[in-house]
Coordinates of N, CA and C and ligand atoms in Angstrom, one line a residue:
M1 N 69.4 105.0 98.5 CA 70.5 105.6 99.2 C 71.7 106.0 98.2
S2 N 72.0 105.1 97.3 CA 73.1 105.4 96.4 C 72.7 106.6 95.5
D3 N 71.4 106.7 95.1 CA 71.0 107.8 94.3 C 71.2 109.1 95.0
S4 N 70.8 109.1 96.3 CA 70.9 110.3 97.1 C 72.4 110.7 97.3
L5 N 73.2 109.7 97.5 CA 74.7 110.0 97.7 C 75.2 110.6 96.4
S6 N 74.8 109.9 95.3 CA 75.3 110.4 93.9 C 74.9 111.9 93.7
Y7 N 73.7 112.2 94.1 CA 73.1 113.5 93.9 C 74.0 114.5 94.7
H8 N 74.3 114.2 96.0 CA 75.1 115.1 96.8 C 76.6 115.2 96.3
F9 N 77.1 114.0 95.9 CA 78.5 114.0 95.4 C 78.5 114.9 94.1
W10 N 77.5 114.8 93.3 CA 77.4 115.6 92.1 C 77.6 117.1 92.4
N11 N 76.9 117.5 93.4 CA 77.0 119.0 93.8 C 78.4 119.3 94.3
S12 N 79.2 118.3 94.7 CA 80.6 118.6 95.1 C 81.6 118.3 94.0
G13 N 81.1 118.1 92.8 CA 81.9 117.9 91.7 C 82.4 116.4 91.5
V14 N 81.7 115.5 92.2 CA 82.1 114.1 92.0 C 80.9 113.4 91.2
V15 N 81.3 112.7 90.1 CA 80.3 112.1 89.3 C 80.4 110.6 89.5
I16 N 79.3 110.0 89.9 CA 79.2 108.5 90.1 C 78.5 107.9 88.9
R17 N 79.1 106.9 88.3 CA 78.4 106.2 87.2 C 78.1 104.8 87.7
H18 N 76.8 104.5 87.8 CA 76.3 103.2 88.2 C 76.3 102.2 87.1
N19 N 76.4 100.9 87.4 CA 76.2 99.9 86.4 C 77.0 100.1 85.1
E20 N 78.2 100.5 85.3 CA 79.1 100.6 84.1 C 80.2 99.6 84.2
E21 N 80.7 99.2 83.0 CA 81.9 98.3 83.0 C 82.9 98.9 82.1
S22 N 84.1 98.8 82.5 CA 85.2 99.4 81.6 C 85.5 98.4 80.5
E23 N 85.8 99.0 79.4 CA 86.2 98.1 78.2 C 87.7 98.3 77.9
K24 N 88.2 99.5 78.1 CA 89.5 99.8 77.7 C 90.0 101.0 78.5
I25 N 91.3 100.9 78.9 CA 91.9 102.1 79.6 C 93.0 102.6 78.6
E26 N 92.9 103.9 78.3 CA 93.8 104.4 77.4 C 94.7 105.5 78.0
G27 N 96.0 105.3 78.0 CA 96.9 106.4 78.6 C 97.1 107.5 77.6
V28 N 96.9 108.7 78.0 CA 97.2 109.8 77.0 C 98.2 110.8 77.7
D29 N 98.7 111.7 77.0 CA 99.8 112.6 77.5 C 99.4 113.3 78.8
D30 N 98.1 113.8 78.9 CA 97.7 114.5 80.0 C 96.8 113.7 81.0
G31 N 96.8 112.4 80.9 CA 96.0 111.7 81.8 C 95.6 110.3 81.3
V32 N 94.3 110.0 81.4 CA 93.8 108.7 81.1 C 92.4 108.8 80.6
I33 N 92.0 108.0 79.6 CA 90.6 107.9 79.1 C 90.1 106.5 79.4
I34 N 89.0 106.4 80.1 CA 88.4 105.1 80.4 C 87.2 105.0 79.5
H35 N 87.3 104.0 78.6 CA 86.3 103.7 77.7 C 85.3 102.7 78.3
L36 N 84.0 103.1 78.4 CA 83.1 102.2 79.1 C 82.3 101.4 78.0
K37 N 81.8 100.2 78.4 CA 81.1 99.4 77.5 C 79.8 100.0 76.9
S38 N 79.3 101.0 77.7 CA 78.1 101.7 77.3 C 78.4 102.7 76.2
G39 N 79.7 102.9 75.9 CA 80.1 103.8 74.8 C 80.5 105.1 75.4
K40 N 80.3 105.4 76.7 CA 80.7 106.6 77.3 C 82.2 106.6 77.5
K41 N 82.8 107.8 77.5 CA 84.3 107.9 77.8 C 84.5 108.8 79.0
V42 N 85.3 108.4 79.9 CA 85.6 109.3 81.1 C 87.1 109.7 81.0
N43 N 87.3 111.1 80.9 CA 88.6 111.6 80.9 C 89.0 112.0 82.3
A44 N 90.2 111.6 82.7 CA 90.7 112.0 84.0 C 92.2 112.2 84.1
D45 N 92.6 112.8 85.1 CA 94.1 113.0 85.3 C 94.8 111.7 85.6
C46 N 94.1 110.9 86.4 CA 94.7 109.6 86.8 C 93.5 108.6 87.1
L47 N 93.9 107.4 87.3 CA 92.9 106.3 87.5 C 93.4 105.5 88.8
L48 N 92.4 105.4 89.7 CA 92.6 104.5 90.9 C 91.7 103.4 90.7
Y49 N 92.2 102.2 90.6 CA 91.4 101.0 90.4 C 91.3 100.2 91.7
A50 N 90.1 100.2 92.3 CA 89.9 99.5 93.5 C 89.1 98.2 93.3
N51 N 89.7 97.1 93.5 CA 89.1 95.8 93.2 C 88.8 94.9 94.4
G52 N 88.7 95.6 95.6 CA 88.5 94.8 96.8 C 89.7 94.1 97.3
R53 N 89.6 93.4 98.3 CA 90.7 92.7 98.9 C 90.9 91.3 98.4
T54 N 92.1 90.8 98.3 CA 92.3 89.4 97.9 C 93.4 88.8 98.9
G55 N 93.3 87.5 99.0 CA 94.3 86.8 99.9 C 95.6 86.7 99.2
N56 N 96.7 86.9 100.0 CA 98.0 86.9 99.4 C 98.5 85.4 99.5
T57 N 97.8 84.5 98.8 CA 98.1 83.1 99.0 C 98.8 82.5 97.7
D58 N 99.0 83.3 96.7 CA 99.4 82.7 95.4 C 100.9 82.2 95.5
S59 N 101.7 82.8 96.5 CA 103.1 82.4 96.5 C 103.3 81.3 97.7
L60 N 102.2 80.8 98.3 CA 102.4 79.9 99.4 C 102.6 78.5 99.0
A61 N 102.5 78.2 97.7 CA 102.6 76.8 97.2 C 101.6 75.9 98.0
L62 N 100.4 76.3 98.0 CA 99.4 75.5 98.8 C 99.2 74.1 98.2
E63 N 99.5 74.0 96.9 CA 99.3 72.7 96.2 C 100.2 71.7 96.9
N64 N 101.3 72.1 97.5 CA 102.2 71.1 98.2 C 101.6 70.5 99.4
V65 N 100.6 71.1 99.9 CA 99.9 70.5 101.1 C 98.5 70.2 100.7
G66 N 98.2 70.1 99.4 CA 96.9 69.6 99.0 C 95.8 70.6 99.2
M67 N 96.1 71.9 99.2 CA 95.1 72.9 99.4 C 95.0 73.8 98.2
E68 N 93.8 74.5 98.1 CA 93.6 75.3 96.9 C 92.8 76.6 97.4
A69 N 93.3 77.7 96.9 CA 92.5 79.0 97.3 C 91.5 79.2 96.2
D70 N 90.5 80.1 96.5 CA 89.5 80.4 95.4 C 90.0 81.5 94.5
G71 N 89.2 81.9 93.6 CA 89.6 82.9 92.6 C 90.1 84.2 93.2
R72 N 89.8 84.5 94.4 CA 90.3 85.7 95.1 C 91.4 85.4 96.1
G73 N 91.9 84.3 96.0 CA 93.0 83.9 96.9 C 92.6 83.6 98.3
L74 N 91.3 83.3 98.5 CA 90.8 83.1 99.9 C 90.7 81.6 100.1
L75 N 90.7 81.2 101.4 CA 90.7 79.8 101.8 C 89.4 79.5 102.5
K76 N 88.8 78.4 102.1 CA 87.5 77.9 102.7 C 87.9 77.3 104.1
V77 N 87.1 77.7 105.1 CA 87.3 77.2 106.4 C 85.9 76.7 107.0
N78 N 86.0 75.9 108.1 CA 84.7 75.5 108.7 C 84.5 76.4 110.0
S79 N 83.6 76.0 110.8 CA 83.2 76.9 111.9 C 84.4 77.1 112.9
I80 N 85.4 76.2 112.9 CA 86.5 76.5 113.8 C 87.8 76.8 113.0
Y81 N 87.6 77.3 111.8 CA 88.6 77.9 111.0 C 89.6 76.9 110.5
Q82 N 89.2 75.6 110.5 CA 90.1 74.6 109.8 C 89.9 74.7 108.3
T83 N 91.0 74.6 107.6 CA 90.9 74.5 106.2 C 90.6 73.1 105.7
S84 N 90.7 72.8 104.5 CA 90.5 71.4 104.0 C 91.5 70.4 104.6
Q85 N 92.6 71.0 105.1 CA 93.6 70.2 105.9 C 93.3 70.5 107.3
P86 N 92.8 69.5 108.1 CA 92.3 69.8 109.5 C 93.4 70.4 110.4
H87 N 94.7 70.1 110.1 CA 95.7 70.7 111.0 C 96.2 72.0 110.5
I88 N 95.6 72.6 109.4 CA 95.9 73.9 109.0 C 94.7 74.8 109.1
Y89 N 94.9 75.9 109.8 CA 93.8 76.9 110.1 C 94.0 78.1 109.3
A90 N 93.0 78.9 109.0 CA 93.1 80.2 108.4 C 92.1 81.1 109.0
V91 N 92.7 82.2 109.5 CA 91.8 83.2 110.2 C 92.1 84.6 109.6
G92 N 91.1 85.5 109.8 CA 91.3 86.9 109.3 C 90.8 87.0 107.8
D93 N 91.3 88.0 107.2 CA 90.8 88.3 105.8 C 91.0 87.1 104.9
V94 N 92.0 86.3 105.1 CA 92.3 85.2 104.1 C 91.2 84.2 104.1
S95 N 90.3 84.2 105.2 CA 89.2 83.3 105.2 C 87.9 83.9 104.7
G96 N 88.0 85.2 104.3 CA 86.8 85.8 103.6 C 86.0 86.6 104.6
Y97 N 84.7 86.7 104.3 CA 83.7 87.5 105.1 C 83.9 87.2 106.6
P98 N 83.8 88.2 107.5 CA 83.4 89.6 107.2 C 84.6 90.5 106.9
S99 N 85.8 90.0 107.0 CA 87.0 90.8 106.7 C 87.1 92.1 107.5
L100 N 87.0 91.9 108.8 CA 87.1 93.1 109.7 C 88.2 92.7 110.8
A101 N 88.8 93.8 111.3 CA 89.9 93.5 112.3 C 89.4 92.8 113.5
S102 N 88.2 93.3 114.0 CA 87.6 92.7 115.2 C 87.3 91.2 114.9
A103 N 86.9 90.8 113.7 CA 86.6 89.4 113.4 C 87.9 88.6 113.4
A104 N 88.9 89.2 112.8 CA 90.2 88.5 112.7 C 90.7 88.2 114.1
Y105 N 90.5 89.2 115.0 CA 91.0 89.0 116.4 C 90.2 87.8 117.1
D106 N 88.9 87.8 116.9 CA 88.1 86.7 117.5 C 88.4 85.4 116.9
Q107 N 88.6 85.4 115.6 CA 88.9 84.1 114.9 C 90.2 83.6 115.4
G108 N 91.2 84.4 115.5 CA 92.5 84.0 116.0 C 92.3 83.4 117.5
H109 N 91.5 84.1 118.3 CA 91.3 83.7 119.6 C 90.6 82.3 119.7
I110 N 89.6 82.1 118.9 CA 88.9 80.8 118.8 C 89.9 79.7 118.4
T111 N 90.7 80.0 117.3 CA 91.6 79.0 116.8 C 92.7 78.6 117.8
A112 N 93.2 79.6 118.5 CA 94.2 79.4 119.5 C 93.6 78.4 120.6
Q113 N 92.3 78.7 121.0 CA 91.7 77.8 122.0 C 91.5 76.4 121.4
V114 N 91.1 76.3 120.2 CA 91.0 74.9 119.6 C 92.3 74.2 119.6
I115 N 93.3 74.9 119.2 CA 94.7 74.3 119.1 C 95.2 73.9 120.5
I116 N 95.0 74.8 121.4 CA 95.6 74.5 122.8 C 94.7 73.5 123.6
K117 N 93.4 73.8 123.6 CA 92.5 73.0 124.4 C 91.8 71.9 123.7
G118 N 91.9 71.9 122.4 CA 91.2 70.9 121.6 C 89.7 71.2 121.4
E119 N 89.3 72.4 121.9 CA 87.9 72.8 121.7 C 87.8 74.3 121.8
A120 N 86.7 74.9 121.2 CA 86.6 76.3 121.3 C 85.6 76.7 122.4
S121 N 85.9 77.8 123.1 CA 85.0 78.2 124.2 C 83.7 78.6 123.6
T122 N 82.6 78.1 124.1 CA 81.3 78.3 123.4 C 80.9 79.8 123.3
H123 N 81.3 80.6 124.3 CA 80.9 82.0 124.2 C 81.6 82.7 123.0
L124 N 82.6 82.1 122.5 CA 83.2 82.8 121.3 C 82.6 82.3 120.0
L125 N 81.9 81.2 120.0 CA 81.4 80.7 118.7 C 80.1 81.3 118.3
Ligands
FAD1 C1 91.2 100.7 103.9 C2 90.7 99.7 104.9 C3 90.0 100.1 106.0 C4 89.6 99.2 106.9 N1 88.8 99.7 108.0 C5 88.5 98.8 109.0 C6 87.7 99.2 110.1 O1 87.3 100.4 110.2 N2 87.3 98.3 111.0 C7 87.7 97.0 110.9 O2 87.4 96.2 111.8 N3 88.4 96.6 109.9 C8 88.8 97.4 108.9 N4 89.5 97.0 107.8 C9 89.8 95.6 107.7 C10 91.0 95.2 108.6 O3 92.1 96.0 108.3 C11 91.3 93.7 108.3 O4 90.1 92.9 108.4 C12 92.3 93.1 109.2 O5 93.5 93.9 109.1 C13 92.6 91.7 108.9 O6 93.6 91.2 109.7 P1 94.5 90.0 109.2 O7 95.4 89.7 110.3 O8 93.6 88.9 108.6 O9 95.2 90.5 107.9 P2 96.3 91.7 107.7 O10 96.1 92.7 108.7 O11 96.4 92.0 106.3 O12 97.7 90.9 108.2 C14 98.3 89.9 107.3 C15 99.8 90.0 107.6 O13 100.4 88.9 106.9 C16 101.5 89.4 106.2 N5 101.8 88.5 105.1 C17 101.1 88.4 103.9 N6 101.6 87.4 103.2 C18 102.7 86.9 103.9 C19 103.6 85.8 103.6 N7 103.6 85.2 102.5 N8 104.5 85.6 104.6 C20 104.5 86.3 105.7 N9 103.7 87.3 106.0 C21 102.7 87.6 105.1 C22 101.2 90.8 105.8 O14 102.3 91.6 105.6 C23 100.4 91.3 107.0 O15 101.2 91.9 108.0 C24 90.0 97.9 106.8 C25 90.7 97.5 105.8 C26 91.1 98.4 104.8 C27 92.0 97.9 103.6

């Protein structure tokens, strides 16, 4: 599928390079040169670096409550979204996969039920 997409993108002037890693980014007067570990160089007007989503947890001082985020700033939760501190819950993107709006909504719903009623409605789990 990715090969097929690459082929069609190529026809529209978009070049996809698979399995490449950047080694160095060099700013030049008229743009940027990306040096790849394979030895290739990509010249471009500008560079957009997309590194996925990360949790905005680094300024929360989690260590004060004995919690720790992973390398992407995400918090580990159990099936009812409790973190390592049972009275602290984490829902939505900050709890990782699947990182979708609909999931964040459901997770919030489940957690609210747990907090208010002490248990999650089974049809939501
Ligand atoms: C480009 C893009 C396209 C997407 N497309 C889809 C899609 O088609 N369908 C889909 O279901 N999902 C999609 N998503 C994912 C969806 O947007 C997220 O899963 C969803 O918004 C997660 O909700 P959330 O409440 O966990 O986080 P967010 O929506 O990010 O809300 C977190 C909120 O917390 C605030 N905040 C952060 N740090 C602090 C702090 N220290 N103090 C106070 N407030 C703070 C932020 O300002 C923000 O308002 C997309 C995401 C992106 C980036």
